XYZ file of C-alpha atoms in Angstrom:
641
model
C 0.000 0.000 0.000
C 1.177 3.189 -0.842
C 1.647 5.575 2.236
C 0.643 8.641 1.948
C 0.294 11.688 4.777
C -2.399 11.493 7.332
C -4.147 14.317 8.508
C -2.386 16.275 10.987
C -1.598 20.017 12.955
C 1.777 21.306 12.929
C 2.463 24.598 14.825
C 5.702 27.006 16.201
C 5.628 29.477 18.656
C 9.141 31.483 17.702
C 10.339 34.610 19.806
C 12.517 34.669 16.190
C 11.915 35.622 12.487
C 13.359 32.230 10.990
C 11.449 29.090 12.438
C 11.873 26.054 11.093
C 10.061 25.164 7.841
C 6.800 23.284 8.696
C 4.335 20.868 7.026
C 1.144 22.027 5.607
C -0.491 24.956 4.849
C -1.382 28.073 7.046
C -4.853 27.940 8.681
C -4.903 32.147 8.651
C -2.916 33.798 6.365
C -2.032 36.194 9.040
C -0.977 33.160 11.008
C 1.593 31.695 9.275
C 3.237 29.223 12.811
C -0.174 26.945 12.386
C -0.960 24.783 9.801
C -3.122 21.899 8.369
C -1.434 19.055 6.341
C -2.810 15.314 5.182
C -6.505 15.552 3.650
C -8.530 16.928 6.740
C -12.600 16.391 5.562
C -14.183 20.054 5.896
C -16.458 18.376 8.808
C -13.321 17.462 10.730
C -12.194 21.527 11.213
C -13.308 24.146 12.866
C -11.504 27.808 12.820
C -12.772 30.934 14.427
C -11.339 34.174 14.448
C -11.508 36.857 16.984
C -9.507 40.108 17.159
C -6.735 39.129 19.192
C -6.837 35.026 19.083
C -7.657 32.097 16.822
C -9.335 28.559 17.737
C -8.561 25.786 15.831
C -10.644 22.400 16.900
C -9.388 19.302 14.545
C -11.026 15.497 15.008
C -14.888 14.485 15.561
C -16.282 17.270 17.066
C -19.619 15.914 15.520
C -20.907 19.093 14.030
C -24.830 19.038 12.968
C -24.346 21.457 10.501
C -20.736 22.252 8.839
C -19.677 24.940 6.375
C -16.690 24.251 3.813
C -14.716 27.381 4.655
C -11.978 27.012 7.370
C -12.677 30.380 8.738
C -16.374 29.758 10.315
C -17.346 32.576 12.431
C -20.749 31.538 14.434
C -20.490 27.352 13.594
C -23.236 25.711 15.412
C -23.396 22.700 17.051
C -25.557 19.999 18.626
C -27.482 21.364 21.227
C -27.746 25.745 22.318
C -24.583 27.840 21.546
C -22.113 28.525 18.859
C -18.288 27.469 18.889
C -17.568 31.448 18.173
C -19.764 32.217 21.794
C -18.185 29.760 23.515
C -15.082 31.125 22.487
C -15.577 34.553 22.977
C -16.587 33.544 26.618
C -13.268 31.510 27.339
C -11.350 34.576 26.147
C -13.278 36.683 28.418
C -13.053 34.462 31.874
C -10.151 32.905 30.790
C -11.399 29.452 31.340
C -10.655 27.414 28.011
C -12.937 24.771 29.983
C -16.233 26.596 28.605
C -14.758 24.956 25.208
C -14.497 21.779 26.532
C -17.575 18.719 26.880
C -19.323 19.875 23.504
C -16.584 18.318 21.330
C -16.829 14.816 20.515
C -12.724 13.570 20.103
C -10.547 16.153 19.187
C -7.561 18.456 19.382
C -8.349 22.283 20.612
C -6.010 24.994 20.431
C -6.333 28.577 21.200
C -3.913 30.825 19.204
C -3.120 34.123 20.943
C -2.175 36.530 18.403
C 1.718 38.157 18.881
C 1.757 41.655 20.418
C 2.819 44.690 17.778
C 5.982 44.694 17.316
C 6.656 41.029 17.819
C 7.506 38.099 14.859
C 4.569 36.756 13.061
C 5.511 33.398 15.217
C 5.623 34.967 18.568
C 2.511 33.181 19.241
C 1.263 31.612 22.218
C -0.902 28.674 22.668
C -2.996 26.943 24.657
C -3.431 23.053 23.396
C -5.714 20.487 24.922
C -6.325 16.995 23.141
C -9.307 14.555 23.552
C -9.270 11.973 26.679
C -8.524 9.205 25.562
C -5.655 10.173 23.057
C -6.626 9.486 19.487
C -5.883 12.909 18.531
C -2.707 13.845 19.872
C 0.176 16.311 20.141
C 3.577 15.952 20.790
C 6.034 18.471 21.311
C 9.788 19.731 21.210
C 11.732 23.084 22.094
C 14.996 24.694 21.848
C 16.403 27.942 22.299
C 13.455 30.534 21.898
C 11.122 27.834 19.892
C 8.278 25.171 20.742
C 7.065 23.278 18.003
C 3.816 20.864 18.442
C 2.268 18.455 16.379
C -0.086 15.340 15.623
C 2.598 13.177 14.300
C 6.261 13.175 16.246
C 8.452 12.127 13.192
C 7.549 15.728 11.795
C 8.155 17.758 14.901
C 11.144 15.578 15.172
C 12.143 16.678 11.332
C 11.875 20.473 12.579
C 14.286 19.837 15.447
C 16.352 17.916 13.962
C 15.679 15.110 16.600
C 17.080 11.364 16.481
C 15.434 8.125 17.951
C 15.189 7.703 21.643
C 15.932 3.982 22.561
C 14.869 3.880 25.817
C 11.120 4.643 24.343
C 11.609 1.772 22.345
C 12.320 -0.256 25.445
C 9.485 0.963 27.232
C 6.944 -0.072 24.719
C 8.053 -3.531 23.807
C 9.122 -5.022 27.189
C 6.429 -3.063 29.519
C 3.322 -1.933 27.779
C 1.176 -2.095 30.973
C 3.863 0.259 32.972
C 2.950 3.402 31.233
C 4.868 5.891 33.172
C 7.772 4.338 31.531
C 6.974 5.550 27.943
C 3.439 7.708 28.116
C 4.712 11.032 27.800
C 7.760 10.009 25.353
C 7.643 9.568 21.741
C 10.118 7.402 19.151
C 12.449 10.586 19.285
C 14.636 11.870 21.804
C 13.656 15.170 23.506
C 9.831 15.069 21.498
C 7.300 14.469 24.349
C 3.468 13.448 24.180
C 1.273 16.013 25.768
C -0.894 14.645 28.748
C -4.342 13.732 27.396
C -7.402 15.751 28.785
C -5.336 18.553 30.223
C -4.902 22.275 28.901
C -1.518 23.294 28.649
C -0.065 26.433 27.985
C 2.473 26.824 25.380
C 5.183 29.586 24.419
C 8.197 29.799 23.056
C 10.232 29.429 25.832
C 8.042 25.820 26.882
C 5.046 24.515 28.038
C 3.351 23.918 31.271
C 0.290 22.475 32.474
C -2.710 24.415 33.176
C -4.315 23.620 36.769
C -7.330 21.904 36.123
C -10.084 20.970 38.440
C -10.394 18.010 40.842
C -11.124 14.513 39.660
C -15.019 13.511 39.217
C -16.571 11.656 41.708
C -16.992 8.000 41.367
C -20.317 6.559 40.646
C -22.919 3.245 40.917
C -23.030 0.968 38.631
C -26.793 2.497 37.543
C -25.739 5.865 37.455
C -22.667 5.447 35.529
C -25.099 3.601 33.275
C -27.147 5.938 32.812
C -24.636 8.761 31.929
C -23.008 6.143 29.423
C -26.120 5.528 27.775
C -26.844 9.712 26.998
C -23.431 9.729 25.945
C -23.195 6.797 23.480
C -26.876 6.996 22.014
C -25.808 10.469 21.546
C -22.100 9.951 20.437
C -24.011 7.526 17.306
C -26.699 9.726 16.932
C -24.627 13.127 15.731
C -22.892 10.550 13.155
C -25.587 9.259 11.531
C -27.275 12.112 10.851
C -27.182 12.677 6.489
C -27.438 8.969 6.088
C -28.719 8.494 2.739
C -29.415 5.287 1.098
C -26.133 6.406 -1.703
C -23.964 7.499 1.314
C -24.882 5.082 4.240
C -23.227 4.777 7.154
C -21.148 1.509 8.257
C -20.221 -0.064 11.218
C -18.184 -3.300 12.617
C -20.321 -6.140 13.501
C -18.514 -8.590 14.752
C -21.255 -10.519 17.046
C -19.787 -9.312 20.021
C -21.595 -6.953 22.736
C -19.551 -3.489 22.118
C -19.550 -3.331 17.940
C -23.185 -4.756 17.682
C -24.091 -2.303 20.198
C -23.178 0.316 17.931
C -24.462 -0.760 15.030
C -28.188 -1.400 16.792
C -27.581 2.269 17.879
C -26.584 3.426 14.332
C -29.659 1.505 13.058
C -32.066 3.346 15.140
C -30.830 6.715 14.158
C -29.878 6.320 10.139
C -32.365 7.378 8.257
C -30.927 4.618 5.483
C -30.040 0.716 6.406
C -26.770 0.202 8.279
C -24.093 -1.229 5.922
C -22.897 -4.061 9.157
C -19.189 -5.391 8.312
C -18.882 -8.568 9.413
C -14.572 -10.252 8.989
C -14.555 -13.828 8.330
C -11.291 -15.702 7.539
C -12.708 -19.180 6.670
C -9.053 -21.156 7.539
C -9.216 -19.364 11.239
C -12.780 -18.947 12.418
C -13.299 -16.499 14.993
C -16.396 -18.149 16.131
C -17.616 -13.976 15.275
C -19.587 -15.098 11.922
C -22.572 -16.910 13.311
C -23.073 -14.689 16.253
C -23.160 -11.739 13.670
C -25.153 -13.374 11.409
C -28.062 -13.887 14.468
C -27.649 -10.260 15.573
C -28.036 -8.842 12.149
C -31.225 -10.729 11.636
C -32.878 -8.918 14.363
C -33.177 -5.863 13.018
C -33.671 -5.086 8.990
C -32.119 -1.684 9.068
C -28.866 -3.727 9.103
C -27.861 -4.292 5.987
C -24.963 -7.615 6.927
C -22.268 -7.562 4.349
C -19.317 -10.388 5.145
C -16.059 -9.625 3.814
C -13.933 -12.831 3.613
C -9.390 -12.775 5.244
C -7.510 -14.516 3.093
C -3.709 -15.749 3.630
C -2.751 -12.878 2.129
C -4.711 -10.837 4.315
C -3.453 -12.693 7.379
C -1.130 -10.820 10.225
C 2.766 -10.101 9.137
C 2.067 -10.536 5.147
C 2.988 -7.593 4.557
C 6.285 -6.228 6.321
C 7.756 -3.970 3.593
C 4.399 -2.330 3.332
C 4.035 -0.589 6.968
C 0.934 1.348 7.080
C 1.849 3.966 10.055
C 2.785 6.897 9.415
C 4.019 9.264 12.646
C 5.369 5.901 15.112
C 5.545 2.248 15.133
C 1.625 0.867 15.233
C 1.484 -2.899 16.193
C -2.460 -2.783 13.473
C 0.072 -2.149 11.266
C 1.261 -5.400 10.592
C -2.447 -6.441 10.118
C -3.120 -3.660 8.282
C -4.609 -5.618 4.807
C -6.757 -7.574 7.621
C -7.989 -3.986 8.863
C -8.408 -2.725 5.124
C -10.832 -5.312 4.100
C -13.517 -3.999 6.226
C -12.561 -0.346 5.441
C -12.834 -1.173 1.444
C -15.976 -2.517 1.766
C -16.980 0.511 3.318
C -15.567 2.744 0.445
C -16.701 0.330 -1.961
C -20.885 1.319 -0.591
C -19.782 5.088 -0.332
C -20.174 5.228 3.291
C -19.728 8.891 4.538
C -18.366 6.647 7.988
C -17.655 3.735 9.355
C -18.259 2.898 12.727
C -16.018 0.982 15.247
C -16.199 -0.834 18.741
C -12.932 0.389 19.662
C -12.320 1.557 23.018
C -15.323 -0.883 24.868
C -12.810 -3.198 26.244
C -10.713 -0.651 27.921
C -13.427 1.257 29.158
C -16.184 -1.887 29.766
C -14.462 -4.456 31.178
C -11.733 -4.866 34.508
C -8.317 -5.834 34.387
C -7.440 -8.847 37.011
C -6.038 -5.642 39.685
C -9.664 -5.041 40.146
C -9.393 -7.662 42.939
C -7.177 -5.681 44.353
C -10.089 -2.743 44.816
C -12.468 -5.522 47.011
C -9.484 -6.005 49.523
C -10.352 -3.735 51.983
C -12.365 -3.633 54.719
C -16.199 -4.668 54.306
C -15.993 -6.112 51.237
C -14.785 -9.490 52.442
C -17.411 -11.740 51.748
C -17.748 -10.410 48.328
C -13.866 -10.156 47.792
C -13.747 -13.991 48.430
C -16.336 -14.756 46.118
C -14.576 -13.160 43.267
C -11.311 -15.052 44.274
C -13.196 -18.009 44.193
C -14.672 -17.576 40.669
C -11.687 -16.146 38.742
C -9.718 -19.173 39.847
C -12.351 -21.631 39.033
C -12.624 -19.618 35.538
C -8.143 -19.430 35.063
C -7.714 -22.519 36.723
C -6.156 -21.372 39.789
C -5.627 -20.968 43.053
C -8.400 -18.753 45.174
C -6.073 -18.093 48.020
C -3.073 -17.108 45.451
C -5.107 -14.443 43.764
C -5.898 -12.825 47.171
C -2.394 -12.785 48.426
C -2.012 -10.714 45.062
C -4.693 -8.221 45.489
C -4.056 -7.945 49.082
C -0.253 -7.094 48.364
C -1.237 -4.828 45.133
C -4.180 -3.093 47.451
C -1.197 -2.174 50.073
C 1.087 -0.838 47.931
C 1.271 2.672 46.197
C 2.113 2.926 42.695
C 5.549 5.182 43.127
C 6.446 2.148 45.220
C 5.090 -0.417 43.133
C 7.007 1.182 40.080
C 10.131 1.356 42.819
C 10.022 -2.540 42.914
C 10.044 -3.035 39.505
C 13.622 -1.838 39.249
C 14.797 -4.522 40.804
C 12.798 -6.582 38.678
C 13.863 -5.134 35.482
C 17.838 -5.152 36.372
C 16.922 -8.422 37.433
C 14.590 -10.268 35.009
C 13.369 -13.558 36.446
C 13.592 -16.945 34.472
C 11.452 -17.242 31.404
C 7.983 -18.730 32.316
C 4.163 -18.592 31.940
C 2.596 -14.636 32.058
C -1.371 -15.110 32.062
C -4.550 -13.973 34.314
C -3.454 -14.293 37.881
C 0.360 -11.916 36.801
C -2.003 -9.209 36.266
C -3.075 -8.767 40.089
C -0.625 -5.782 39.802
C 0.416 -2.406 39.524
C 3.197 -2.605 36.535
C 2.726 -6.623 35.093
C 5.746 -7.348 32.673
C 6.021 -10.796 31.059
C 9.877 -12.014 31.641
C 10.276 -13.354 28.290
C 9.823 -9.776 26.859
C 12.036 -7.834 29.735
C 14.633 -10.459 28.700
C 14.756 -9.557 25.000
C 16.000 -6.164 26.623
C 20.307 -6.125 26.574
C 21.142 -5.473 29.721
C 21.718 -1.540 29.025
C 19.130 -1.062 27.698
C 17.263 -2.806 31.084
C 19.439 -1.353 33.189
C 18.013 2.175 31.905
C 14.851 1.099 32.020
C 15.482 0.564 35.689
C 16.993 3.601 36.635
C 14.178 5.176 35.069
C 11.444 3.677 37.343
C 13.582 3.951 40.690
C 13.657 7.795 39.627
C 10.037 7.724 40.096
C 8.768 8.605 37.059
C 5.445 10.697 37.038
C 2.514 8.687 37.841
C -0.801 9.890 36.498
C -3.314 10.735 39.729
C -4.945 7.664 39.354
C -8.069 5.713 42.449
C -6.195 1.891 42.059
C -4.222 0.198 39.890
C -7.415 -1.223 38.319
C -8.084 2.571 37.159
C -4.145 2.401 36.145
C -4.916 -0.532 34.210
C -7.908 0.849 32.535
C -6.257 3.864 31.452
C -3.179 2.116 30.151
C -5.712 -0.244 27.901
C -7.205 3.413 26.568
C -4.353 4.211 25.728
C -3.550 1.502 23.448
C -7.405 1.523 22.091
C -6.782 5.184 21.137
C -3.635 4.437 19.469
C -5.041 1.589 17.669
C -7.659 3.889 16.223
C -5.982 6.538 15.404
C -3.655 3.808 13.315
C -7.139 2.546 11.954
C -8.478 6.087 11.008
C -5.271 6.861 9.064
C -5.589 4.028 7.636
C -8.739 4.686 6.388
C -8.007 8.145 5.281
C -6.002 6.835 2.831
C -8.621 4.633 1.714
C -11.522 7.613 1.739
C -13.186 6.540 4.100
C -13.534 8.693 7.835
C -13.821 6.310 10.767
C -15.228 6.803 13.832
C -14.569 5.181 17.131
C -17.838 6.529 19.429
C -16.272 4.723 23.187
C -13.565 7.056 22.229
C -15.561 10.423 22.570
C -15.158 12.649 25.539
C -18.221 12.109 27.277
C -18.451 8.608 27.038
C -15.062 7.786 28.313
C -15.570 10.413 31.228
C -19.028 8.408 31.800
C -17.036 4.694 31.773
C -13.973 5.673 33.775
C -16.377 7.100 36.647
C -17.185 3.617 37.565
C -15.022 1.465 39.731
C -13.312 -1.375 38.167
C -14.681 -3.633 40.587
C -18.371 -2.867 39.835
C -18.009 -3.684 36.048
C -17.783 -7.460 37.038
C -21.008 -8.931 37.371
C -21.241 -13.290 38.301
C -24.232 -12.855 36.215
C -23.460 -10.293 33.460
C -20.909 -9.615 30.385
C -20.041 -5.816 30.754
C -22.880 -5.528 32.975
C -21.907 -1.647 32.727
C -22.928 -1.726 29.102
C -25.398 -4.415 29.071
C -27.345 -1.706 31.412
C -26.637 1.276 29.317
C -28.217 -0.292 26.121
C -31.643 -1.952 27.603
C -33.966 -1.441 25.177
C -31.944 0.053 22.973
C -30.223 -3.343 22.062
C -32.236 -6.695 21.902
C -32.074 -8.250 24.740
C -30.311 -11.376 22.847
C -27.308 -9.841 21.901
C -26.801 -8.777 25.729
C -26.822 -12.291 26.258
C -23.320 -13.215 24.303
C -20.518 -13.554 27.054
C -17.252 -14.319 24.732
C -15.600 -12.308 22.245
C -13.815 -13.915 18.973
C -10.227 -14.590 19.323
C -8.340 -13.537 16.322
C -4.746 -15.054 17.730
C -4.967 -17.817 15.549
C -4.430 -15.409 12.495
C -0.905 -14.740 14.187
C 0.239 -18.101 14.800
C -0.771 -19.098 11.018
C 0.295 -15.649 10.098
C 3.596 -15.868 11.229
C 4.221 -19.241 10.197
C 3.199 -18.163 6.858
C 6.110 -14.910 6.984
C 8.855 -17.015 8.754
C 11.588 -15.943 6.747
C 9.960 -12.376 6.806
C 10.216 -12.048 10.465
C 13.156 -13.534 10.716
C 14.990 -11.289 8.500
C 13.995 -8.531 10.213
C 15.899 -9.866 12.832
C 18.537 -10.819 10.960
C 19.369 -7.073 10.166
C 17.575 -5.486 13.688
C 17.425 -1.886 13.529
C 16.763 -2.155 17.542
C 19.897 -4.099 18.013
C 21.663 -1.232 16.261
C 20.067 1.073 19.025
C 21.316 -1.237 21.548
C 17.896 -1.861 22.643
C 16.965 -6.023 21.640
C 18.916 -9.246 22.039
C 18.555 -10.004 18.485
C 19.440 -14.076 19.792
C 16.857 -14.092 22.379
C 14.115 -12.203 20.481
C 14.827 -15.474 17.963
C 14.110 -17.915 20.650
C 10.538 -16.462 21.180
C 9.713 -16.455 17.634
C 10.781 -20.001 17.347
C 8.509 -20.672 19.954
C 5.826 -19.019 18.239
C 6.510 -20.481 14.514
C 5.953 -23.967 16.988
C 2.898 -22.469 18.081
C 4.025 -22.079 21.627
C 1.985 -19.415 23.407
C 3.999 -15.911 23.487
C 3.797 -12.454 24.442
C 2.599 -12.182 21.430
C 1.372 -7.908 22.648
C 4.906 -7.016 22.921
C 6.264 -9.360 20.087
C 4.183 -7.604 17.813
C 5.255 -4.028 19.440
C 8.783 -4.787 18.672
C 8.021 -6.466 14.801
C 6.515 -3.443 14.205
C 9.121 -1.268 15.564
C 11.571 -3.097 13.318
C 8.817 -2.352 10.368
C 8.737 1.134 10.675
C 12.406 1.703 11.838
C 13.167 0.424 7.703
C 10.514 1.739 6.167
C 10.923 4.606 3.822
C 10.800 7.956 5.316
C 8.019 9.926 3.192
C 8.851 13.295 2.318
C 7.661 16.226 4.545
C 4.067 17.438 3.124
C 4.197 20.920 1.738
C 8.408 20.372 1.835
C 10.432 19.826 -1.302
C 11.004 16.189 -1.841
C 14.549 14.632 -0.611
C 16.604 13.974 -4.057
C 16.989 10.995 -5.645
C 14.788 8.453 -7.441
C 13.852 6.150 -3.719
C 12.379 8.190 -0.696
C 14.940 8.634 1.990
C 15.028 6.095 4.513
C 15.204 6.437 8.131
C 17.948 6.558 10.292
């Protein structure tokens, strides 16, 4: 697939004349320091002026009504109020917040104009990004200059940044410790800006603007109920200009969180729901017949089945990478991921709908045990023991040594301990349910893929106590960490399908619903009796009560084992010529042991496998030329460092 530029915001503040050259195009001509690139849809930007600032809002904001001109001076949205009042009124109190909760998923930033007399880049900013993180900004400064953007390799470009191993590290051997790697990018000295939070940019830095407190936790009913306005809501503003020639599509895969959506989208459409069902007849997901029953319950879906083949299959296609600004582990599935998307394109949907996001926000990572050890919740803490180990096949009394030990300890502690057990990795073993009772769970096959530098700086970075997001247990650690990754693997998914024409939407991803999801503890989205009993209550009577009643989701591993076995030599000469081993980051040797052990179908960590084969993708793919920046010379695109 040929890779083209994504959609994206680049912007400088300069106290000089001569800032770096930058991507894109200006957004104001009498703003030359911000600028669009990629092939932004006219619904996906808004830009107001005012005398003395500029707003720029990029991503699903989820506009009723849009106008093609970039400059929009009174843009309405869903529900009382214009963009241009509620800027106007942030200006005035200086509260960006009265921007803030009418946006679906998106990037805001407030341009303040320079003062007369100063450069035409003297600009200051203040930049806040979406919750969950599919529309992010990263950001670098030197002497005088900040530069942020949506993708880090172009920031990086304007700096003249190089790779930063110990991100690398991070992301392969600990993807669940994400105060190891959240704020850092692929290049040294380019950070991630903290989802959710207004910061205030210039061109001497950034800092983060005091926010309020946390929101306070809720029931199981009421958080149900606020997820329900938010998600009916969230599908609602998307299907509105459904036609029967430009329907909208959506994921139905048979489980609970896509078909949910797609019931949702059916109610509101005013045309049938094109539903996507992905079927690879070789490695059944068991997916096919549950989607097949769900989609004859309602005939405003419209069930279209679009068939894997081995070609399609994971790591088929590891000199085509499909990510663009940083490694993307969807990337090495990416023809998998573009079969649904070309269907989509193929029926001229104006969107396609996704599911991702549920299982981070829905469900309760195994540390949620860890929120029923304390005091009064015995009797119900012991039940829970008892089931997960009858479900994982393992012992009740070990999981509540776990959660008693994980319930005791803080995370700068926790984080403390693993220091000794990354300059220490234990023995290769087993890493399943029960490891997760936890604050930071690493698998010890991945830590010891690590060279011992490269662990040994991973250590000293956790000892240093590396920031910790304010965070109620280390279920809501775990939660957040799994958000993360769902916004990352959408935001690889909607550039993907930019590409292909087609916009896609993630709805669990908005603002509100997230906010609605992550006020509900961990420990009260596990019902004895339920599947995502937080959904299942959200969407009574909105869903048929016989989809609520599936309890599994398809497992798509299968693909990988037959996948890989399929690209052995591929993956193995990727080793063979490690770009990470040239960073000093991977044991080329021991990374070879695992994928032995996978090409023998041997279970793996197959999360941070894939993390590091994509990582060795991208780190030899070509480097595309800038957008909007003369093309390097020569006949081949230059390739990265």
């Amino acid at each position: 697939m040929a890779r083209g530029t994504p959609p994206g915001v680049i912007a400088v503040a300069s106290a000089s004349g001569a800032p770096p050259a930058l991507a894109g195009s200006p957004v104001w001509d009498d703003v030359p320091g911000v600028r669009l690139y990629g092939g932004w849809r006219p619904d996906e930007v808004i830009s107001v002026r005012q005398p003395s600032a500029r707003l720029l809002v990029a991503g699903h904001h989820l506009a009723d009504h849009h106008l093609a001109d970039h400059h929009l001076a009174d843009h309405r949205l869903a529900g009382a109020g214009t963009v241009a009042a509620d800027f106007r009124a942030a200006l005035e109190s200086g509260d960006p917040d009265r921007l803030t909760g009418r946006f679906g998923a998106c990037l805001i930033l407030i341009v303040r104009l320079p003062r007369p007399g100063e450069p035409p880049y003297a600009c200051e900013f203040q930049a806040r990004t979406d919750l969950a993180g599919q529309f992010p900004l990263y950001s670098s400064g030197r002497a005088g200059e900040t530069v942020v953007g949506t993708h880090p390799n172009l920031v990086a470009e304007a700096h003249g940044r190089g790779f930063d191993p110990l991100s690398f590290a991070g992301r392969i051997a600990c993807p669940h410790v994400m105060p190891l790697w959240g704020d850092r990018s692929p290049y040294q000295d380019v950070t991630r800006l903290p989802s959710g939070t207004w910061l205030h940019i210039t061109s001497s830095g950034r800092q983060a603007t005091p926010g309020g407190s946390a929101r306070e936790l809720v029931s199981l009913d009421e958080g149900a109920r606020e997820l329900r306005a938010a998600l009916d809501e969230a599908v609602r503003l998307r299907c509105a200009g459904a036609t029967e020639s430009e329907p909208v599509s959506a994921d139905l895969s048979g489980g609970l969180d896509s078909t949910s959506v797609a019931f949702l989208a059916a109610r509101h459409a005013a045309a049938p729901v094109e539903a996507v069902t992905y079927h690879h007849p070789a490695v059944p997901a068991a997916d096919l017949a549950e989607a097949s029953r769900s989609a004859a319950l309602d005939s405003r879906l419209r069930p279209a089945v679009v068939h894997g083949t081995d070609d399609t299959l994971p790591y088929q296609a590891l000199g085509e990478p499909a990510a663009f600004g940083e490694p993307a582990p969807g990337a090495l599935a990416w023809r998998r991921s573009a079969l649904r998307l070309q269907h989509a394109a193929a029926v001229r949907a104006r969107l396609h709908l996704t599911g991702e996001g549920a299982d981070a926000l829905l469900g309760a990572a195994p540390s949620y045990l860890a929120e029923l050890a304390r005091p009064g919740s015995a009797r119900r803490f012991a039940a829970h023991c008892a089931r997960q180990a009858r479900l994982r096949h393992t012992s009740a009394f070990g999981l509540a040594v776990r959660a008693r030990r994980t319930a005791k300890c803080d995370p700068a502690e926790a984080l403390s301990a693993l220091a000794g057990t990354l300059a220490r990795p234990p023995e290769p073993g087993a890493f399943g349910w029960p490891d997760g009772v936890a604050w930071w769970p690493v698998a010890p096959d991945a830590l010891r893929w690590l060279t011992p530098r490269a662990r040994a700086d991973l250590a000293d970075l956790a000892a240093g106590g590396s920031a910790v997001p304010g965070v109620r247990s280390a279920a809501d650690m775990a939660a957040r960490t799994e958000l993360r990754h769902s916004a990352d693997t959408q935001r690889h998914l909607r550039e993907l399908g930019a590409g292909l024409g087609v916009a896609v939407h993630a709805p669990f991803l908005d603002d509100a619903v997230v906010a609605a999801c992550l006020r509900v503890p961990a420990s009260a989205k596990v019902a004895p009796d339920a599947f995502k009993p937080l959904l299942a209550r959200a969407v009574h009577g909105l869903v048929p009560g016989e989809v609520l009643g599936r309890r599994t989701k398809g497992d798509y591993t299968g693909e990988d084992y037959r996948g890989a076995r399929r690209a052995a030599a591929a993956i193995r000469g990727l080793l063979a010529g490690s770009r990470l081993a040239d960073l000093g980051v991977v044991d080329p040797a021991a990374v070879g042991r695992t994928v032995d052990r996978l090409l023998a179908g041997v279970e793996v960590p197959l999360g941070s496998l894939n993390v590091l084969l994509a990582t060795e993708a991208w780190l030899r793919s070509p480097a595309p030329p800038v957008p909007g920046l003369p093309a390097p010379a020569g006949p081949e695109p230059a390739a990265r460092p």
